[in-house]
Amino acid sequence: MRYMALACLLSTTTACQWFGTPEDRINAAVPLSERATQAKQAFDAAARAQSFDAGRIDNEFHDRLKMRALECAHGYSPSLLQGEAHIRDQLSDTGCFEKFDRSLAQWIGLRHAGLLLAAPPLRPIPTQKIAPYLVASERISEASFARQAGIAVLHTAGQHEVFDLGSGERLRQIAREGRSFVVDISDNGRLLSLNQDQATVVLDLEQGKPLLRLDNVRDQRLFWVGQAGALYVPDDERAPLFLDLLNDRQSPIPTSLDRIGAVAPTPVPGRYALLGFTRHAAIDLAQDAQGWKATLALEAEPGQAVGHWSRGQLTADGSAYVGQQNGPVLIDLRTLELRKPGLAPLMVGMTVPTPDPDTLYLFGHYRSANDIEYQALLYSWRKHTLAPAQVGKRLSSTLTWIPSVRRLALRDDFKLTLLDALPASQAPIDADDYLRQLPVVETEPSPAAGEEADAALAAWRAAVAAQASPARATDSGLAALAANALIETVGVYEGEGAVHGAGSSVRTPGTVQVMVRRGRPVILVLTSYEPVNWIVKPEPGAKVLAVLHGGYHPSQVHGAGEARTIDLGRIYAYKRSDAGFGRLDAEVRQRSGKGIDRFQGSYRGNVFRVGVD
């Protein structure tokens, strides 16, 4: 009887108007929304394709439909002689039905995502023949690779293009709706999570359709955890939550890790590392009759901040994960211990794993007497050696790692080309010896000891600041805004997804999100070297009074609302210790009557949080 009623509610026929309980007749009179109906039909189709017994979920779906009728009818119960039109006339709370339908669509979408997460790989990992290259229909801005499937997703400005790594066939083109940022791809290549228009959206990569939208995910960052479920930090919480999607089972993780940059499997079976900004944790997964459950296994606070964890940066043996903060950062996935080798004066902008678990590819630059010199290097993090890599200069800043096939690839405009190898052009030598050979120009005076060093550095910065720009009067309007505001500065060399390279005139802007907490009013100062699309995202109640932006290459600011925006011109800084910070601080002080209160800087930017709770 229950399944007949459910089939009736999901159909478009009117022959069911006299069928079933009062709740069934109320739901027939006010049918499910198209979105909820399609979500249930899509789940049913996936369940049939995977030979999954959906009886338990069908039962719960029917129970939720009954609650829909009971809650939204507010005590009304139709008599046997009343038809659909009469019943519909008695149901005035349409908003209640609409709210219930959105909840139902999300609920069944989560079950659908869990079903797909547990499914076999969308395409097997190729073991013999691998496509030598993949060609997108537009310029590639970034790429995602499934860890346990032969799937690549090439992201362009307008589309997500899904490819089979074995054949090179394009399987699907999915329109990139709104302003979206890629967060994570599932191990089996079936699901993609996006930060899209200030919400989390999950895409079914086989069907090319969104499964669900979540509005309660902090920073809109949702990560897949093997075949078991998903992990995120809820907006109203300060600790992560593991969710068994298929069984609707939640496991709060008792840790103060409130910002997640990546989730990675560890060498310990069933254990996953949660990588944050200054704190990291690991969870153990276990399955019982109720589904998957997560428990806290480890927690660590290494004391070093990590600027960015990119997708898929596991070393080839799975023992470590590679991050980036003006140079390589490695975290031991067994112990959560952090390692950050010193490579100054080389400014490393990209770190990529290679087929050798001990070797990382580095791309960076240093300042010589004549210009900025770029370096493409192979670095042994266990031996601390460096060797130049044989890779084309123009393409050297677009190397990427494909973990499923353990190969490197070059991303060049529309094309992704797999590399057979990445040899060194000379024998590796001790990294410190290599760096001492670089013809580096000092950008700051060599510090003396004690007070003399402080005085020399202060005098040098004052001289730099004095040359920052021609004298101008303080902007009285901006000064009035700044009087009781916090001046928060974010500086980056480039944003996430930026495309550029040595010798190339083409520059595709990267993206940096600035999350503004509610509390004290703020004035934002946003600066970069490369062009950036700055996305300002104030929390409800947050006050952004003005946005000052500058950069060597022009950038755009989005989401500032009614806040005043001011272009600072070619002024930028992404390190507090550099000369650029002195010029920037002097410019802000000259315009607003106040200096910079807080500064966050990183070579490559992704998401920053500003403001005071």
XYZ file of C-alpha atoms in Angstrom:
613
model
C 0.000 0.000 0.000
C 2.791 2.432 0.965
C 4.678 1.929 -2.306
C 1.495 2.343 -4.342
C 0.820 5.644 -2.556
C 4.398 6.802 -3.165
C 4.201 5.901 -6.853
C 0.923 7.798 -7.036
C 2.430 10.934 -5.480
C 5.366 10.890 -7.879
C 3.183 10.447 -10.945
C 1.348 13.140 -12.887
C -1.983 11.333 -13.142
C -5.127 12.489 -11.335
C -6.453 8.941 -10.949
C -5.060 8.831 -7.411
C -7.231 11.592 -6.006
C -9.482 9.150 -4.070
C -6.655 6.812 -3.098
C -4.974 6.386 0.268
C -4.940 8.069 3.630
C -5.906 11.700 4.307
C -2.199 12.579 4.232
C -1.801 10.922 0.814
C -4.796 12.868 -0.520
C -3.449 16.163 0.863
C -0.096 15.514 -0.828
C -1.894 14.609 -4.050
C -3.849 17.874 -3.904
C -0.643 19.878 -3.357
C 1.885 17.873 -5.397
C 5.583 17.801 -4.645
C 7.621 20.497 -6.336
C 9.263 19.623 -9.630
C 12.672 19.846 -7.977
C 11.767 17.332 -5.241
C 10.042 14.993 -7.704
C 13.000 14.990 -10.073
C 15.410 14.435 -7.180
C 13.489 11.330 -6.082
C 13.208 9.995 -9.633
C 16.958 10.511 -10.174
C 17.731 8.650 -6.944
C 15.450 5.772 -7.966
C 17.173 5.512 -11.349
C 20.617 5.429 -9.696
C 19.439 2.804 -7.195
C 18.188 0.581 -10.016
C 21.435 1.021 -11.965
C 23.458 -0.051 -8.902
C 21.017 -2.831 -7.862
C 20.641 -1.025 -4.542
C 17.722 -2.000 -2.289
C 16.118 1.384 -1.636
C 13.257 0.067 0.499
C 14.507 1.689 3.700
C 14.920 5.074 2.030
C 11.528 4.779 0.305
C 9.944 4.130 3.713
C 11.579 7.184 5.232
C 10.678 9.308 2.215
C 7.023 8.283 2.649
C 7.196 9.113 6.377
C 8.513 12.561 5.512
C 5.681 13.035 3.020
C 3.209 12.172 5.769
C 4.787 14.798 8.035
C 4.544 17.282 5.141
C 0.791 16.805 5.020
C 0.286 16.813 8.780
C 2.349 19.934 9.451
C 1.213 22.003 6.490
C -2.515 21.139 6.782
C -2.572 22.505 10.343
C -5.169 19.999 11.560
C -7.334 19.857 8.440
C -8.376 16.344 7.319
C -10.409 15.858 4.108
C -13.595 13.819 4.083
C -14.060 10.916 1.702
C -16.321 12.959 -0.614
C -13.957 15.907 -1.062
C -11.980 16.009 -4.297
C -8.516 17.443 -4.997
C -9.771 20.911 -5.924
C -11.761 21.240 -2.700
C -8.854 19.899 -0.623
C -6.456 22.327 -2.299
C -8.754 25.257 -1.461
C -8.532 24.374 2.261
C -4.708 24.421 2.276
C -3.638 28.037 2.468
C -0.093 27.693 3.876
C 1.719 27.288 0.551
C 4.963 28.494 2.128
C 4.989 25.472 4.431
C 4.699 23.072 1.489
C 7.456 24.902 -0.412
C 9.780 24.757 2.594
C 9.094 21.055 3.081
C 9.752 20.371 -0.601
C 13.134 22.124 -0.477
C 14.020 20.043 2.570
C 12.892 16.830 0.850
C 14.903 17.618 -2.280
C 17.999 18.219 -0.165
C 17.414 15.083 1.903
C 17.044 12.796 -1.116
C 19.947 14.605 -2.826
C 22.199 13.718 0.112
C 21.089 10.067 -0.110
C 21.783 10.162 -3.871
C 25.258 11.598 -3.264
C 25.942 8.840 -0.747
C 24.795 6.225 -3.250
C 27.137 7.627 -5.924
C 30.002 7.940 -3.451
C 29.790 4.196 -2.729
C 29.576 3.288 -6.444
C 32.443 1.866 -8.528
C 34.786 4.334 -10.309
C 33.181 6.321 -13.102
C 36.038 5.034 -15.281
C 38.737 2.529 -14.264
C 42.305 3.733 -13.815
C 44.104 2.975 -17.087
C 46.965 0.536 -16.587
C 48.315 0.150 -20.117
C 47.186 2.897 -22.466
C 46.859 6.470 -21.215
C 45.756 9.335 -23.429
C 48.821 11.467 -24.294
C 46.817 14.663 -23.981
C 43.368 16.105 -23.274
C 41.957 19.096 -25.136
C 39.330 21.376 -23.595
C 36.951 23.581 -25.569
C 38.150 26.727 -23.757
C 41.244 27.904 -21.933
C 41.903 25.693 -18.890
C 42.015 27.546 -15.575
C 42.528 24.516 -13.295
C 42.091 20.743 -13.225
C 40.780 18.069 -10.833
C 41.737 14.388 -10.838
C 39.973 11.496 -9.095
C 42.359 9.569 -6.859
C 40.932 6.091 -7.602
C 39.386 6.542 -11.053
C 40.620 7.341 -14.545
C 38.798 10.673 -14.523
C 40.054 14.209 -15.154
C 37.944 17.363 -14.958
C 39.311 20.379 -16.812
C 37.768 23.574 -15.494
C 37.385 26.554 -17.810
C 35.706 29.911 -17.318
C 32.396 28.529 -18.571
C 32.434 24.762 -18.092
C 33.549 21.689 -16.158
C 34.721 19.218 -18.836
C 34.919 15.553 -17.771
C 37.461 13.280 -19.526
C 38.371 9.601 -19.531
C 42.139 9.447 -18.863
C 42.477 6.165 -20.722
C 40.841 7.062 -24.031
C 41.047 10.847 -23.854
C 37.311 10.981 -24.606
C 35.328 13.953 -23.330
C 32.475 12.370 -21.390
C 30.520 15.442 -20.383
C 30.481 19.231 -20.520
C 28.761 20.868 -17.553
C 27.951 24.561 -17.587
C 29.721 26.476 -14.828
C 26.833 28.294 -13.207
C 27.270 31.605 -11.406
C 30.549 32.307 -9.659
C 31.929 28.937 -8.619
C 35.116 27.607 -7.038
C 36.095 23.942 -7.080
C 36.529 22.402 -3.623
C 36.899 18.605 -3.959
C 36.396 15.649 -6.299
C 35.414 12.216 -4.974
C 37.880 9.321 -5.180
C 35.670 7.482 -7.705
C 35.307 10.509 -9.984
C 31.532 10.744 -9.679
C 31.025 13.820 -7.478
C 32.356 17.364 -7.484
C 31.755 19.823 -4.636
C 31.705 23.522 -5.460
C 31.578 26.814 -3.629
C 28.940 28.406 -5.837
C 27.200 31.730 -5.197
C 27.847 31.502 -1.434
C 26.471 27.968 -1.142
C 27.815 24.429 -1.480
C 26.664 22.679 -4.659
C 27.294 18.995 -5.439
C 27.488 17.901 -9.088
C 26.855 14.422 -10.490
C 29.700 14.267 -13.023
C 28.217 11.366 -14.997
C 24.816 12.978 -15.527
C 26.136 16.522 -15.573
C 23.508 17.768 -13.119
C 23.506 19.270 -9.621
C 22.351 16.862 -6.909
C 21.884 19.264 -4.032
C 22.621 22.677 -2.590
C 23.667 23.256 1.034
C 23.528 26.684 2.666
C 24.985 25.836 6.084
C 28.587 24.929 5.198
C 31.286 27.241 6.545
C 33.320 28.796 3.720
C 31.248 26.548 1.410
C 33.974 23.870 1.658
C 32.681 20.266 1.638
C 35.134 17.359 1.319
C 34.616 13.717 0.344
C 35.883 10.998 2.689
C 36.558 7.833 0.673
C 33.356 5.909 -0.049
C 31.922 6.657 3.388
C 30.624 10.217 3.385
C 31.459 13.906 3.526
C 33.075 16.251 6.003
C 32.566 19.962 6.602
C 32.292 22.616 9.316
C 28.680 23.787 9.810
C 28.139 27.535 9.756
C 26.924 27.666 13.348
C 29.624 25.357 14.738
C 33.361 25.563 15.361
C 34.176 21.896 14.830
C 33.935 19.567 11.811
C 31.024 17.217 11.186
C 31.302 13.860 9.414
C 28.133 12.834 7.592
C 27.350 9.320 6.368
C 25.273 10.519 3.424
C 23.529 7.286 2.557
C 22.499 6.451 6.128
C 21.920 10.001 7.421
C 24.295 9.441 10.334
C 26.260 12.353 11.813
C 29.532 12.235 13.762
C 30.669 15.537 15.319
C 34.461 15.645 15.579
C 35.533 17.061 18.980
C 38.341 19.330 17.800
C 38.818 23.080 17.506
C 39.788 22.717 13.844
C 37.273 25.185 12.393
C 38.752 25.645 8.925
C 39.612 22.747 6.602
C 41.880 23.082 3.590
C 42.038 19.430 2.502
C 41.059 15.907 3.565
C 43.461 13.084 2.703
C 43.739 9.325 3.323
C 46.641 8.314 5.543
C 48.802 5.174 5.469
C 46.752 3.889 8.442
C 43.732 1.950 7.049
C 40.451 3.768 7.631
C 42.154 6.951 8.857
C 41.835 10.344 7.165
C 43.770 13.543 7.864
C 41.950 16.875 8.184
C 44.378 19.622 7.206
C 43.699 23.124 8.472
C 45.487 26.455 8.663
C 47.351 26.144 11.961
C 45.737 23.001 13.410
C 45.325 19.517 11.975
C 43.471 16.374 13.001
C 42.849 12.787 11.930
C 39.689 10.701 12.137
C 39.122 6.950 12.121
C 36.166 5.518 10.199
C 34.308 2.392 11.294
C 31.191 0.743 9.836
C 28.446 -1.017 11.766
C 24.769 -1.877 11.220
C 23.805 1.835 11.329
C 26.418 2.888 8.772
C 29.696 4.785 9.011
C 30.897 6.577 12.134
C 33.939 8.837 12.589
C 35.971 9.305 15.773
C 38.868 11.641 16.524
C 42.199 9.807 16.328
C 44.841 12.568 16.453
C 45.068 16.312 16.825
C 48.108 18.510 16.317
C 48.983 22.185 16.382
C 52.413 22.414 14.716
C 52.627 26.171 15.290
C 53.276 26.962 11.634
C 50.543 28.396 9.462
C 49.994 26.834 6.045
C 48.773 29.200 3.385
C 47.165 26.736 0.974
C 46.403 23.037 0.560
C 45.707 22.245 -3.108
C 43.577 19.315 -4.286
C 45.213 15.925 -4.796
C 48.675 16.803 -3.437
C 49.437 13.377 -1.929
C 52.975 12.173 -2.489
C 53.187 9.110 -4.736
C 53.520 6.712 -1.772
C 50.694 8.367 0.183
C 52.938 9.115 3.183
C 52.757 12.919 3.055
C 50.636 15.763 1.743
C 52.139 18.820 0.071
C 51.050 22.352 0.872
C 52.223 25.812 -0.084
C 53.206 28.894 1.902
C 55.819 30.858 -0.038
C 57.474 27.480 -0.469
C 56.827 23.785 0.113
C 55.154 22.531 3.267
C 54.891 18.795 3.933
C 52.782 17.100 6.552
C 53.530 13.536 7.647
C 50.139 11.821 7.386
C 50.973 9.314 10.125
C 52.007 11.808 12.799
C 50.623 15.150 11.477
C 54.095 16.627 11.946
C 54.805 19.587 9.672
C 58.001 20.211 7.744
C 58.794 23.518 6.032
C 62.285 23.628 4.482
C 63.994 26.988 4.162
C 64.702 27.844 0.527
C 65.345 31.588 0.751
C 66.102 33.650 -1.303
C 64.019 31.563 -3.714
C 60.363 32.597 -3.636
C 58.502 29.374 -4.478
C 55.050 29.887 -5.949
C 54.171 26.274 -6.808
C 54.925 22.905 -5.261
C 53.861 19.685 -7.018
C 54.455 15.991 -6.130
C 56.209 13.779 -8.659
C 56.312 9.998 -9.331
C 59.267 9.815 -6.934
C 57.778 10.142 -3.404
C 60.943 11.904 -2.238
C 60.984 14.498 -5.022
C 58.924 17.660 -5.396
C 58.700 19.947 -8.396
C 59.166 23.605 -7.454
C 58.548 26.674 -9.548
C 59.648 30.022 -8.174
C 61.707 33.124 -8.742
C 64.370 35.346 -7.250
C 65.425 38.929 -7.943
C 68.718 39.341 -9.802
C 70.577 42.516 -10.700
C 68.760 42.831 -14.025
C 65.361 41.232 -13.608
C 63.257 38.584 -11.892
C 64.670 35.152 -12.710
C 62.414 32.083 -12.772
C 63.471 28.636 -11.598
C 62.004 25.185 -12.293
C 63.583 22.748 -9.848
C 63.441 19.208 -8.505
C 63.769 19.112 -4.733
C 64.492 16.058 -2.577
C 62.833 16.803 0.726
C 64.561 13.944 2.522
C 68.061 14.698 1.177
C 67.548 18.509 0.921
C 69.006 18.693 -2.606
C 68.054 20.765 -5.661
C 68.498 20.256 -9.393
C 67.139 22.250 -12.367
C 64.240 20.481 -14.130
C 64.087 20.001 -17.883
C 60.815 21.721 -18.624
C 59.893 24.480 -21.072
C 60.189 27.931 -19.524
C 56.788 29.195 -20.639
C 54.986 26.109 -19.385
C 56.937 25.592 -16.190
C 54.376 27.413 -14.038
C 51.502 25.178 -15.142
C 52.688 21.713 -14.101
C 50.113 19.519 -12.355
C 50.059 16.109 -10.639
C 47.670 13.277 -11.580
C 47.606 10.937 -8.564
C 45.576 8.089 -10.129
C 48.186 7.357 -12.818
C 51.139 8.890 -10.917
C 52.078 11.131 -13.805
C 52.851 14.815 -14.256
C 51.160 16.905 -16.922
C 51.609 20.354 -18.451
C 48.610 22.646 -18.716
C 48.954 24.959 -21.696
C 45.957 27.101 -22.674
C 43.436 24.529 -24.064
C 45.609 21.426 -23.686
C 46.751 19.111 -20.903
C 49.773 17.043 -21.980
C 50.946 14.071 -19.932
C 54.688 13.773 -19.364
C 56.602 10.515 -19.548
C 59.251 11.855 -17.190
C 60.645 15.074 -15.757
C 64.432 14.655 -15.728
C 66.951 16.972 -14.111
C 69.303 18.907 -16.368
C 72.204 18.379 -13.944
C 73.056 16.285 -10.920
C 71.383 17.390 -7.679
C 73.467 19.270 -5.130
C 72.883 20.354 -1.544
C 70.028 22.857 -1.549
C 71.881 25.410 0.591
C 74.890 25.284 -1.746
C 72.606 25.691 -4.769
C 70.823 28.700 -3.278
C 74.107 30.401 -2.344
C 75.058 30.350 -6.032
C 72.061 32.470 -7.080
C 73.000 36.067 -8.062
C 70.473 37.588 -5.683
C 70.046 41.315 -5.103
C 69.412 42.251 -1.478
C 66.122 44.112 -1.143
C 66.671 45.086 2.491
C 69.775 46.228 4.369
C 71.581 43.407 6.129
C 70.434 43.506 9.746
C 72.935 44.300 12.440
C 72.449 43.182 16.012
C 69.949 44.396 18.584
C 68.771 48.000 18.513
C 70.998 48.922 15.557
C 69.203 46.401 13.388
C 65.791 47.729 14.402
C 66.872 51.314 13.825
C 68.391 50.541 10.426
C 65.321 48.659 9.281
C 62.981 51.374 10.572
C 64.998 54.087 8.797
C 65.016 52.103 5.563
C 61.239 51.546 5.702
C 60.655 55.218 6.504
C 62.686 56.211 3.465
C 60.724 53.803 1.301
C 57.446 55.107 2.676
C 58.460 58.692 2.014
C 58.855 57.822 -1.672
C 55.571 55.953 -1.853
C 53.620 58.588 -3.734
C 53.317 62.345 -4.155
C 51.934 64.078 -1.096
C 48.173 64.431 -1.082
C 45.653 65.600 1.433
C 43.923 63.043 3.632
C 40.541 61.980 2.257
C 38.254 63.434 4.922
C 35.384 61.095 4.069
C 37.604 58.006 4.274
C 39.229 59.310 7.453
C 35.808 59.666 9.069
C 35.015 56.039 8.182
C 38.398 54.863 9.453
C 38.130 56.576 12.841
C 36.335 53.668 14.499
C 37.065 50.929 11.959
C 39.648 48.145 11.783
C 41.882 48.415 8.708
C 42.429 44.846 7.526
C 44.831 44.078 4.669
C 45.076 40.957 2.513
C 47.997 40.709 0.100
C 48.842 37.966 -2.391
C 51.137 37.527 -5.341
C 48.361 35.700 -7.227
C 44.928 34.205 -6.647
C 43.756 30.614 -6.869
C 43.379 29.500 -10.498
C 45.578 32.244 -11.978
C 47.047 31.452 -15.397
C 50.273 33.128 -16.474
C 53.848 32.195 -17.191
C 57.255 33.555 -17.912
C 57.364 35.008 -21.404
C 53.578 34.989 -21.800
C 51.484 38.129 -22.127
C 48.259 36.237 -21.336
C 47.073 36.661 -17.749
C 43.906 35.031 -16.457
C 42.923 36.451 -13.050
C 42.962 34.170 -10.045
C 40.294 34.350 -7.354
C 40.596 35.203 -3.666
C 37.668 35.146 -1.250
C 37.655 37.459 1.745
C 35.195 36.333 4.437
C 34.259 39.237 6.727
C 33.108 38.392 10.256
C 30.436 40.425 11.953
C 31.594 42.697 14.745
C 33.717 45.829 14.500
C 33.381 47.704 11.159
C 36.264 47.091 8.752
C 38.026 48.854 5.906
C 39.558 46.297 3.550
C 42.863 46.824 1.751
C 43.282 44.202 -1.009
C 46.525 44.006 -3.009
C 48.208 41.617 -5.443
C 50.873 41.437 -8.114
C 48.897 39.340 -10.616
C 45.294 40.256 -11.526
C 42.777 38.952 -8.990
C 39.012 38.704 -8.780
C 38.498 39.659 -5.140
C 35.246 38.201 -3.762
C 34.136 39.967 -0.586
C 31.709 37.857 1.479
C 30.414 39.606 4.609
C 28.583 37.528 7.211
C 25.090 38.756 8.137
C 25.647 41.824 10.286
C 29.239 42.420 9.126
C 30.064 46.006 8.134
C 32.482 46.757 5.297
C 32.837 50.543 5.131
C 35.345 50.823 2.276
C 37.568 48.679 0.045
C 40.966 49.970 -1.094
C 42.529 47.823 -3.807
C 45.818 47.948 -5.663
C 48.156 45.787 -7.701
C 50.820 45.680 -10.349
C 48.182 44.284 -12.716
C 44.587 45.598 -12.440
C 42.128 43.596 -10.329
C 38.383 43.598 -9.758
C 36.415 43.692 -6.488
C 33.050 41.913 -6.243
C 30.585 41.786 -3.384
C 31.496 45.093 -1.751
C 27.859 46.234 -1.842
C 27.442 49.870 -0.809
C 31.013 50.121 0.501
C 33.152 52.807 -1.075
C 35.890 51.411 -3.359
C 39.198 53.191 -4.014
C 41.863 52.192 -6.539
C 45.367 52.559 -5.068
C 47.091 52.001 -8.399
C 50.281 49.918 -8.705
C 50.833 49.415 -4.988
C 50.919 45.898 -3.577
C 52.476 43.787 -0.819
C 52.162 40.128 0.123
C 54.986 40.015 2.708
C 55.136 42.297 5.704
C 58.946 42.299 5.609
C 59.185 43.586 2.014
C 59.545 47.159 0.839
C 56.094 47.018 -0.692
C 54.469 46.839 2.733
C 56.083 50.122 3.783
C 54.778 51.844 0.658
C 51.339 50.321 1.096
C 51.101 51.294 4.760
C 52.190 54.852 3.943
C 49.596 55.118 1.168
C 46.796 53.873 3.423
C 47.885 56.195 6.225
C 48.047 59.156 3.847
C 44.562 58.537 2.486
C 42.757 57.536 5.686
C 44.790 59.102 8.483
C 45.443 55.622 9.940
C 47.909 52.844 9.265
C 47.202 49.161 8.679
C 45.910 47.347 11.790
C 46.156 43.765 10.548
C 47.934 42.134 7.617
C 47.639 38.683 6.064
C 49.916 37.757 3.189
C 50.523 34.717 1.017
C 52.141 34.018 -2.327
C 49.024 32.290 -3.623
C 45.712 33.237 -2.049
C 42.497 31.307 -1.772
C 40.316 32.146 1.262
C 40.999 34.643 4.048
C 38.923 35.523 7.100
C 39.014 39.066 8.469
C 37.242 41.059 11.161
C 36.719 40.542 14.878
C 33.995 38.305 16.298
